[in-house]
């Protein structure tokens, strides 16, 4: 009898463990992130991520091919760091550096000079059908908007020429075509939208300056119907508070709701849209990520071993559930690579021991074709809602700590974060 009783207990425990394991696996898929995911410690991501390829740039350059990250060594001497990147496919891409850009044709990188000084950091680059747009800023402002014309030369709009003296930064843009784009510009504690595409650029003020409560906008994105969303922070001399404004059907902007989280959102620094799904990168002593659910921004759980002062600088997707985010992990003093797949977010291992290296930009595309879905006006894709997969959940992302600079997009050289227009430096 004792043996029979023990056998019954063992069988019962085995059944309970199996049920528990299935339950935990299901919860992980629904929540979009699981702090105990095996890949969090750097194991190879699942094989189905081979459906996409990617490139990550910064102090180093990595390529993601057939489910693995690899170091790219064939970079022109002295070219790095690169601060921005965009690829249409494996054989067609651009990267932005200090004062210059580099074009990739599938075989080699070629220098492209738009006529800027090496103090100007190319913080954004975006390819569109038949053209390329880019944004550059010096540490003291003096921003420029770049467009590659049909003759293969760069048309440069210097914000000093548009607005006169002062500090002017080209913060973000949405691109409609080789000739049309809307650019978010901050100048003297105000923000404007410059629309290209007509005979002359049109400028619209986003708000009237209030010396007691002024706004700094850093990020711009377009919904699939073309309506714009801008994000940044409210400055009142006491504390910073992240703000997001959405454009209505009449062209007016109004605040959007941001769900409370374990730390107060202090700043919005980057958006990314893929089809109908919108992501946001922000700061609250560290990097945080939100997703738009309905008309409310809700914080996403991410793997919890990134460190205390970790930061995510960029993200890109091939569909609503598959993409990469990159940055820096201070706990490991290594580049940060975060994979988004249908099971949620997981952390991947860098391909080399590049201590202290920061990744500033990432671009992804389907392994068998071109990247077509993005956050620009040219993308008219519409679809259903955000699929059944939820990215949100309770905040298991407990890293806390003081961030010496509330710049989220920066690396060790603090020249590349675009979330400020006062004395902070850009991405």
C-alpha positions as a printed NumPy array, in Angstrom:
array([[  0.   ,   0.   ,   0.   ],
       [  2.687,   2.591,   0.787],
       [  4.245,   1.939,  -2.614],
       [  0.907,   2.27 ,  -4.359],
       [  0.229,   5.535,  -2.468],
       [  3.631,   6.978,  -3.422],
       [  3.086,   6.014,  -7.057],
       [ -0.257,   7.798,  -7.038],
       [  1.355,  10.965,  -5.584],
       [  4.164,  10.923,  -8.155],
       [  1.723,  10.558, -11.047],
       [ -0.428,  13.377,  -9.698],
       [  2.589,  15.679,  -9.409],
       [  3.674,  14.839, -12.947],
       [  0.245,  15.718, -14.35 ],
       [  0.179,  18.974, -12.348],
       [  3.644,  19.958, -13.629],
       [  2.649,  19.323, -17.243],
       [ -0.495,  21.446, -16.886],
       [  1.503,  24.213, -15.211],
       [  4.11 ,  24.194, -17.98 ],
       [  1.454,  24.549, -20.681],
       [ -0.232,  27.325, -18.722],
       [  3.027,  29.264, -18.348],
       [  3.782,  28.897, -22.052],
       [  0.347,  30.236, -22.937],
       [  0.741,  33.197, -20.573],
       [  4.07 ,  34.069, -22.165],
       [  2.507,  34.26 , -25.625],
       [ -0.357,  36.439, -24.427],
       [  1.689,  38.871, -22.375],
       [  4.208,  39.47 , -25.145],
       [  7.203,  39.094, -22.825],
       [  8.367,  36.484, -20.37 ],
       [ 11.156,  37.347, -17.964],
       [ 12.117,  33.67 , -17.816],
       [ 12.345,  33.142, -21.588],
       [ 15.306,  30.892, -22.44 ],
       [ 16.479,  33.249, -25.188],
       [ 16.824,  36.041, -22.643],
       [ 20.274,  34.757, -21.756],
       [ 21.472,  34.959, -25.328],
       [ 20.344,  31.675, -26.864],
       [ 19.639,  31.687, -30.59 ],
       [ 16.123,  32.986, -31.35 ],
       [ 13.617,  30.517, -32.828],
       [ 14.211,  29.367, -36.404],
       [ 11.11 ,  31.097, -37.757],
       [ 12.866,  34.472, -37.355],
       [ 14.733,  33.525, -40.522],
       [ 11.788,  35.079, -42.387],
       [ 13.474,  38.456, -41.925],
       [ 16.901,  39.986, -42.368],
       [ 18.232,  43.072, -40.627],
       [ 21.142,  45.438, -40.211],
       [ 22.054,  47.231, -36.972],
       [ 24.467,  50.172, -36.972],
       [ 26.303,  52.255, -34.4  ],
       [ 29.822,  51.955, -33.064],
       [ 29.763,  48.575, -34.845],
       [ 27.716,  47.116, -37.721],
       [ 25.875,  43.78 , -37.512],
       [ 23.831,  41.867, -40.121],
       [ 21.078,  39.397, -39.269],
       [ 20.949,  36.582, -41.835],
       [ 19.36 ,  33.126, -41.611],
       [ 18.567,  33.464, -37.922],
       [ 21.988,  34.708, -36.764],
       [ 23.668,  38.065, -36.163],
       [ 27.077,  38.488, -37.818],
       [ 29.727,  41.201, -37.567],
       [ 30.15 ,  43.279, -40.74 ],
       [ 33.843,  44.013, -41.241],
       [ 33.749,  45.446, -44.772],
       [ 33.118,  49.034, -43.631],
       [ 35.085,  51.975, -45.096],
       [ 37.982,  52.966, -42.846],
       [ 37.068,  55.682, -40.348],
       [ 33.382,  55.617, -41.321],
       [ 31.92 ,  54.666, -37.932],
       [ 29.975,  55.422, -35.886],
       [ 26.786,  55.382, -37.935],
       [ 23.697,  56.945, -36.366],
       [ 20.88 ,  55.949, -38.725],
       [ 20.085,  53.331, -41.334],
       [ 17.377,  52.28 , -43.772],
       [ 17.306,  49.322, -46.166],
       [ 14.747,  48.379, -48.782],
       [ 16.216,  44.921, -49.227],
       [ 19.536,  43.093, -48.823],
       [ 21.08 ,  44.92 , -51.812],
       [ 19.813,  48.472, -51.338],
       [ 20.401,  50.626, -48.268],
       [ 21.73 ,  53.835, -46.742],
       [ 23.445,  54.719, -43.453],
       [ 24.046,  58.135, -41.878],
       [ 27.285,  59.217, -40.198],
       [ 28.877,  62.574, -39.313],
       [ 28.339,  64.955, -42.219],
       [ 28.116,  62.165, -44.796],
       [ 26.066,  59.134, -45.795],
       [ 26.994,  55.723, -47.169],
       [ 25.116,  53.843, -49.883],
       [ 25.103,  50.036, -50.013],
       [ 24.5  ,  48.324, -53.369],
       [ 24.711,  44.7  , -52.299],
       [ 28.472,  44.562, -52.723],
       [ 30.114,  47.596, -51.161],
       [ 29.512,  50.853, -49.302],
       [ 29.997,  54.098, -51.251],
       [ 30.513,  57.53 , -49.696],
       [ 27.897,  60.209, -50.44 ],
       [ 28.616,  63.827, -49.474],
       [ 25.709,  66.269, -49.118],
       [ 27.942,  69.243, -48.303],
       [ 27.643,  69.307, -44.504],
       [ 30.377,  69.74 , -41.899],
       [ 31.46 ,  66.76 , -39.796],
       [ 29.671,  68.403, -36.856],
       [ 26.333,  67.507, -38.434],
       [ 25.083,  64.078, -37.427],
       [ 22.762,  62.314, -39.879],
       [ 20.159,  61.255, -37.328],
       [ 17.461,  59.997, -39.698],
       [ 17.551,  58.462, -43.163],
       [ 14.536,  57.112, -45.011],
       [ 14.255,  55.499, -48.429],
       [ 11.118,  55.853, -50.477],
       [ 10.131,  54.982, -54.003],
       [ 12.618,  56.804, -56.204],
       [ 14.253,  58.862, -53.473],
       [ 15.985,  59.262, -50.131],
       [ 15.361,  61.765, -47.32 ],
       [ 17.618,  62.458, -44.33 ],
       [ 17.808,  64.786, -41.314],
       [ 21.002,  66.202, -39.825],
       [ 21.73 ,  68.289, -36.726],
       [ 24.794,  69.781, -35.148],
       [ 25.17 ,  69.628, -31.378],
       [ 24.219,  73.32 , -31.176],
       [ 21.28 ,  72.978, -33.546],
       [ 21.701,  74.255, -37.117],
       [ 19.616,  71.427, -38.525],
       [ 19.315,  70.488, -42.193],
       [ 16.788,  68.56 , -44.287],
       [ 18.309,  66.502, -47.092],
       [ 16.632,  65.101, -50.213],
       [ 18.353,  63.06 , -52.909],
       [ 17.002,  64.364, -56.204],
       [ 16.487,  62.583, -59.52 ],
       [ 19.97 ,  63.607, -60.689],
       [ 21.573,  61.864, -57.739],
       [ 22.565,  65.102, -55.955],
       [ 21.478,  66.248, -52.5  ],
       [ 19.069,  69.165, -52.137],
       [ 19.819,  70.681, -48.716],
       [ 17.363,  72.887, -46.794],
       [ 19.216,  74.574, -43.928],
       [ 16.885,  75.579, -41.113],
       [ 18.992,  78.673, -40.395],
       [ 18.02 ,  79.91 , -43.857],
       [ 14.343,  79.198, -43.189],
       [ 14.023,  80.634, -39.682],
       [ 17.039,  82.906, -39.299],
       [ 19.45 ,  82.696, -36.365],
       [ 18.899,  80.547, -33.304],
       [ 18.786,  76.857, -32.48 ],
       [ 16.805,  74.824, -34.999],
       [ 16.662,  71.047, -35.052],
       [ 15.183,  68.729, -37.662],
       [ 13.788,  66.114, -35.307],
       [ 11.772,  63.604, -37.297],
       [  9.79 ,  63.119, -40.509],
       [  7.237,  61.094, -42.391],
       [  7.906,  60.583, -46.063],
       [  5.293,  60.448, -48.807],
       [  7.411,  60.188, -51.938],
       [ 10.705,  61.316, -53.435],
       [  9.293,  64.866, -53.45 ],
       [  6.869,  64.905, -50.512],
       [  7.59 ,  64.754, -46.787],
       [  6.489,  66.34 , -43.516],
       [  9.306,  67.317, -41.156],
       [  9.041,  68.058, -37.432],
       [ 11.268,  71.014, -36.495],
       [ 11.948,  72.497, -33.062],
       [ 13.122,  76.064, -32.822],
       [ 13.446,  78.393, -29.849],
       [ 11.178,  76.337, -27.572],
       [  8.496,  75.928, -30.189],
       [  7.677,  73.295, -32.771],
       [  6.67 ,  73.475, -36.401],
       [  5.767,  71.141, -39.221],
       [  7.347,  71.809, -42.605],
       [  5.507,  70.164, -45.489],
       [  7.384,  69.556, -48.734],
       [  5.653,  68.622, -51.946],
       [  4.238,  71.848, -53.34 ],
       [  5.981,  74.672, -55.158],
       [  7.309,  75.939, -51.816],
       [  7.528,  74.259, -48.403],
       [  4.633,  75.129, -46.075],
       [  5.252,  75.763, -42.377],
       [  2.664,  75.251, -39.618],
       [  3.135,  76.043, -35.914],
       [  2.155,  73.194, -33.572],
       [  1.569,  75.397, -30.521],
       [  2.093,  78.869, -29.05 ],
       [  5.082,  79.198, -26.744],
       [  4.32 ,  79.362, -23.014],
       [  7.382,  80.43 , -20.933],
       [  6.081,  78.581, -17.861],
       [  5.04 ,  75.346, -19.563],
       [  6.708,  74.776, -22.885],
       [  6.728,  71.698, -25.052],
       [  9.643,  69.941, -26.729],
       [  8.509,  67.627, -29.51 ],
       [ 10.965,  64.973, -30.724],
       [  9.011,  62.321, -32.619],
       [  6.554,  62.198, -35.503],
       [  4.558,  59.371, -37.072],
       [  1.616,  59.057, -39.472],
       [ -1.339,  56.78 , -38.985],
       [ -2.338,  54.647, -41.957],
       [ -4.934,  57.29 , -42.899],
       [ -2.274,  60.034, -42.934],
       [ -3.188,  61.769, -39.668],
       [ -0.118,  62.713, -37.68 ],
       [  0.958,  61.981, -34.101],
       [  3.723,  63.954, -32.36 ],
       [  5.457,  63.136, -29.087],
       [  7.845,  64.8  , -26.68 ],
       [  7.746,  66.317, -23.227],
       [  6.232,  69.113, -21.197],
       [  8.792,  71.294, -19.392],
       [  7.619,  73.383, -16.46 ],
       [ 10.844,  74.03 , -14.563],
       [ 10.018,  71.357, -11.96 ],
       [  9.647,  68.034, -13.761],
       [  9.368,  66.614, -17.226],
       [  6.259,  64.817, -18.387],
       [  5.885,  62.831, -21.59 ],
       [  3.174,  64.075, -23.941],
       [  1.663,  62.749, -27.152],
       [ -0.629,  64.769, -29.411],
       [ -2.78 ,  63.323, -32.199],
       [ -4.161,  65.078, -35.246],
       [ -7.92 ,  64.88 , -35.767],
       [ -9.843,  64.854, -39.037],
       [ -9.937,  68.665, -39.008],
       [ -6.158,  68.959, -38.712],
       [ -6.148,  70.081, -35.051],
       [ -3.955,  68.378, -32.432],
       [ -5.132,  67.17 , -29.012],
       [ -3.445,  65.165, -26.202],
       [ -3.648,  61.36 , -26.197],
       [ -4.001,  59.175, -23.111],
       [ -0.897,  57.465, -21.664],
       [ -1.637,  54.626, -19.264],
       [  0.077,  54.81 , -15.834],
       [  3.084,  52.529, -15.444],
       [  5.684,  51.65 , -12.812],
       [  7.622,  54.807, -13.677],
       [  6.32 ,  58.122, -14.955],
       [  6.935,  58.697, -18.649],
       [  9.273,  61.685, -18.877],
       [  9.831,  61.969, -22.604],
       [  8.845,  60.536, -25.989],
       [ 11.758,  60.072, -28.362],
       [ 10.708,  57.786, -31.227],
       [  7.671,  56.276, -32.955],
       [  7.421,  53.374, -35.359],
       [  4.36 ,  52.143, -37.228],
       [  3.964,  48.856, -39.047],
       [  0.604,  48.423, -40.766],
       [ -1.946,  49.411, -38.115],
       [  0.284,  48.93 , -35.064],
       [  2.117,  51.882, -33.505],
       [  5.072,  51.644, -31.121],
       [  6.666,  54.395, -29.059],
       [ 10.062,  54.656, -27.375],
       [ 10.226,  56.868, -24.314],
       [ 12.234,  57.664, -21.199],
       [ 11.479,  57.315, -17.479],
       [ 15.024,  57.216, -16.01 ],
       [ 15.574,  54.416, -18.564],
       [ 14.174,  53.433, -21.935],
       [ 10.585,  52.223, -22.061],
       [  8.399,  51.007, -24.908],
       [  4.676,  51.566, -25.406],
       [  2.116,  50.344, -27.926],
       [ -1.064,  52.138, -28.966],
       [ -4.184,  50.203, -27.973],
       [ -7.305,  51.975, -29.147],
       [ -6.453,  55.582, -28.31 ],
       [ -4.358,  54.843, -25.198],
       [ -0.607,  54.244, -25.074],
       [  0.233,  51.26 , -22.835],
       [  3.641,  50.145, -21.616],
       [  5.131,  46.888, -22.943],
       [  6.96 ,  44.29 , -20.883],
       [ 10.516,  43.634, -22.051],
       [ 13.168,  41.106, -20.936],
       [ 14.481,  42.133, -17.539],
       [ 18.242,  41.591, -17.774],
       [ 19.1  ,  44.649, -19.826],
       [ 20.627,  46.501, -16.877],
       [ 19.837,  49.669, -14.937],
       [ 20.629,  52.408, -17.447],
       [ 19.918,  50.39 , -20.581],
       [ 18.467,  52.177, -23.562],
       [ 16.664,  51.313, -26.764],
       [ 17.577,  53.677, -29.599],
       [ 15.631,  52.337, -32.573],
       [ 13.234,  49.629, -33.713],
       [ 11.874,  48.329, -37.021],
       [  9.455,  45.6  , -38.13 ],
       [  8.502,  43.501, -41.153],
       [  5.001,  42.907, -39.795],
       [  3.044,  43.649, -36.647],
       [  4.655,  40.814, -34.712],
       [  8.179,  40.507, -36.111],
       [ 11.097,  42.924, -35.818],
       [ 14.15 ,  44.083, -33.899],
       [ 14.977,  46.838, -31.417],
       [ 18.574,  47.892, -30.685],
       [ 20.527,  49.975, -28.197],
       [ 22.89 ,  49.406, -25.282],
       [ 22.88 ,  47.195, -22.161],
       [ 24.791,  48.825, -19.32 ],
       [ 24.744,  45.726, -17.098],
       [ 26.736,  43.824, -19.72 ],
       [ 28.453,  46.835, -21.332],
       [ 27.421,  45.41 , -24.704],
       [ 25.12 ,  46.279, -27.6  ],
       [ 21.467,  45.485, -26.916],
       [ 19.474,  43.329, -29.373],
       [ 15.78 ,  42.68 , -28.689],
       [ 13.731,  40.429, -30.963],
       [  9.966,  40.8  , -31.323],
       [  8.309,  37.609, -32.581],
       [  4.82 ,  36.099, -32.2  ],
       [  5.818,  34.84 , -28.738],
       [  6.725,  38.288, -27.416],
       [  9.999,  40.109, -26.804],
       [ 13.282,  38.337, -26.069],
       [ 16.899,  39.373, -25.777],
       [ 19.528,  37.996, -28.177],
       [ 23.281,  37.713, -27.824],
       [ 25.57 ,  40.112, -29.77 ],
       [ 27.774,  38.26 , -32.285],
       [ 30.979,  39.604, -30.72 ],
       [ 32.313,  40.891, -27.404],
       [ 32.1  ,  44.551, -28.467],
       [ 32.468,  46.049, -24.995],
       [ 31.091,  49.574, -24.721],
       [ 29.646,  49.591, -28.238],
       [ 26.241,  51.199, -28.784],
       [ 23.763,  50.509, -31.583],
       [ 21.833,  53.577, -32.784],
       [ 19.802,  52.338, -35.737],
       [ 18.211,  49.201, -37.166],
       [ 16.476,  48.322, -40.426],
       [ 14.663,  45.074, -41.235],
       [ 13.203,  43.575, -44.405],
       [ 11.671,  40.253, -45.504],
       [ 14.291,  37.655, -46.356],
       [ 12.648,  37.086, -49.729],
       [ 11.655,  40.617, -50.756],
       [ 11.446,  44.35 , -50.113],
       [ 10.467,  46.212, -46.972],
       [  7.132,  47.825, -47.824],
       [  5.288,  48.386, -44.541],
       [  6.518,  51.357, -42.507],
       [  5.396,  54.469, -40.673],
       [  5.375,  56.894, -43.585],
       [  2.684,  58.646, -45.548],
       [  3.51 ,  56.501, -48.562],
       [  2.25 ,  53.434, -46.721],
       [ -1.456,  53.143, -47.399],
       [ -1.752,  49.688, -45.912],
       [ -4.835,  49.186, -43.883],
       [ -5.932,  46.167, -42.025],
       [ -7.715,  44.874, -39.05 ],
       [ -6.766,  45.731, -35.545],
       [ -3.599,  44.723, -33.775],
       [ -4.002,  40.988, -34.202],
       [ -4.757,  38.824, -31.235],
       [ -1.297,  39.199, -29.769],
       [ -0.961,  41.531, -26.805],
       [  2.372,  43.21 , -26.14 ],
       [  1.276,  44.577, -22.831],
       [  0.988,  43.218, -19.366],
       [  2.073,  43.978, -15.867],
       [  5.365,  45.785, -15.775],
       [  7.915,  43.096, -15.105],
       [ 10.537,  45.448, -16.383],
       [ 11.941,  46.455, -13.005],
       [ 15.261,  48.021, -13.924],
       [ 15.571,  51.289, -12.112],
       [ 18.283,  53.766, -11.6  ],
       [ 19.292,  57.281, -12.35 ],
       [ 20.093,  58.132, -15.92 ],
       [ 22.799,  60.742, -16.014],
       [ 21.341,  62.153, -19.184],
       [ 17.694,  61.807, -20.022],
       [ 18.706,  61.269, -23.603],
       [ 17.485,  57.895, -24.601],
       [ 19.052,  57.611, -28.011],
       [ 22.607,  58.258, -27.031],
       [ 25.711,  56.265, -26.727],
       [ 28.928,  57.093, -24.987],
       [ 29.527,  60.103, -27.191],
       [ 26.156,  61.7  , -26.257],
       [ 25.886,  63.23 , -29.687],
       [ 23.069,  61.275, -31.146],
       [ 19.951,  61.55 , -29.037],
       [ 17.306,  63.643, -30.619],
       [ 15.009,  64.055, -27.681],
       [ 16.027,  67.566, -26.713],
       [ 16.343,  70.99 , -28.155],
       [ 17.903,  72.739, -25.212],
       [ 21.394,  71.821, -24.088],
       [ 20.99 ,  68.062, -24.447],
       [ 22.69 ,  66.479, -27.393],
       [ 21.241,  64.371, -30.113],
       [ 21.227,  60.665, -30.679]])
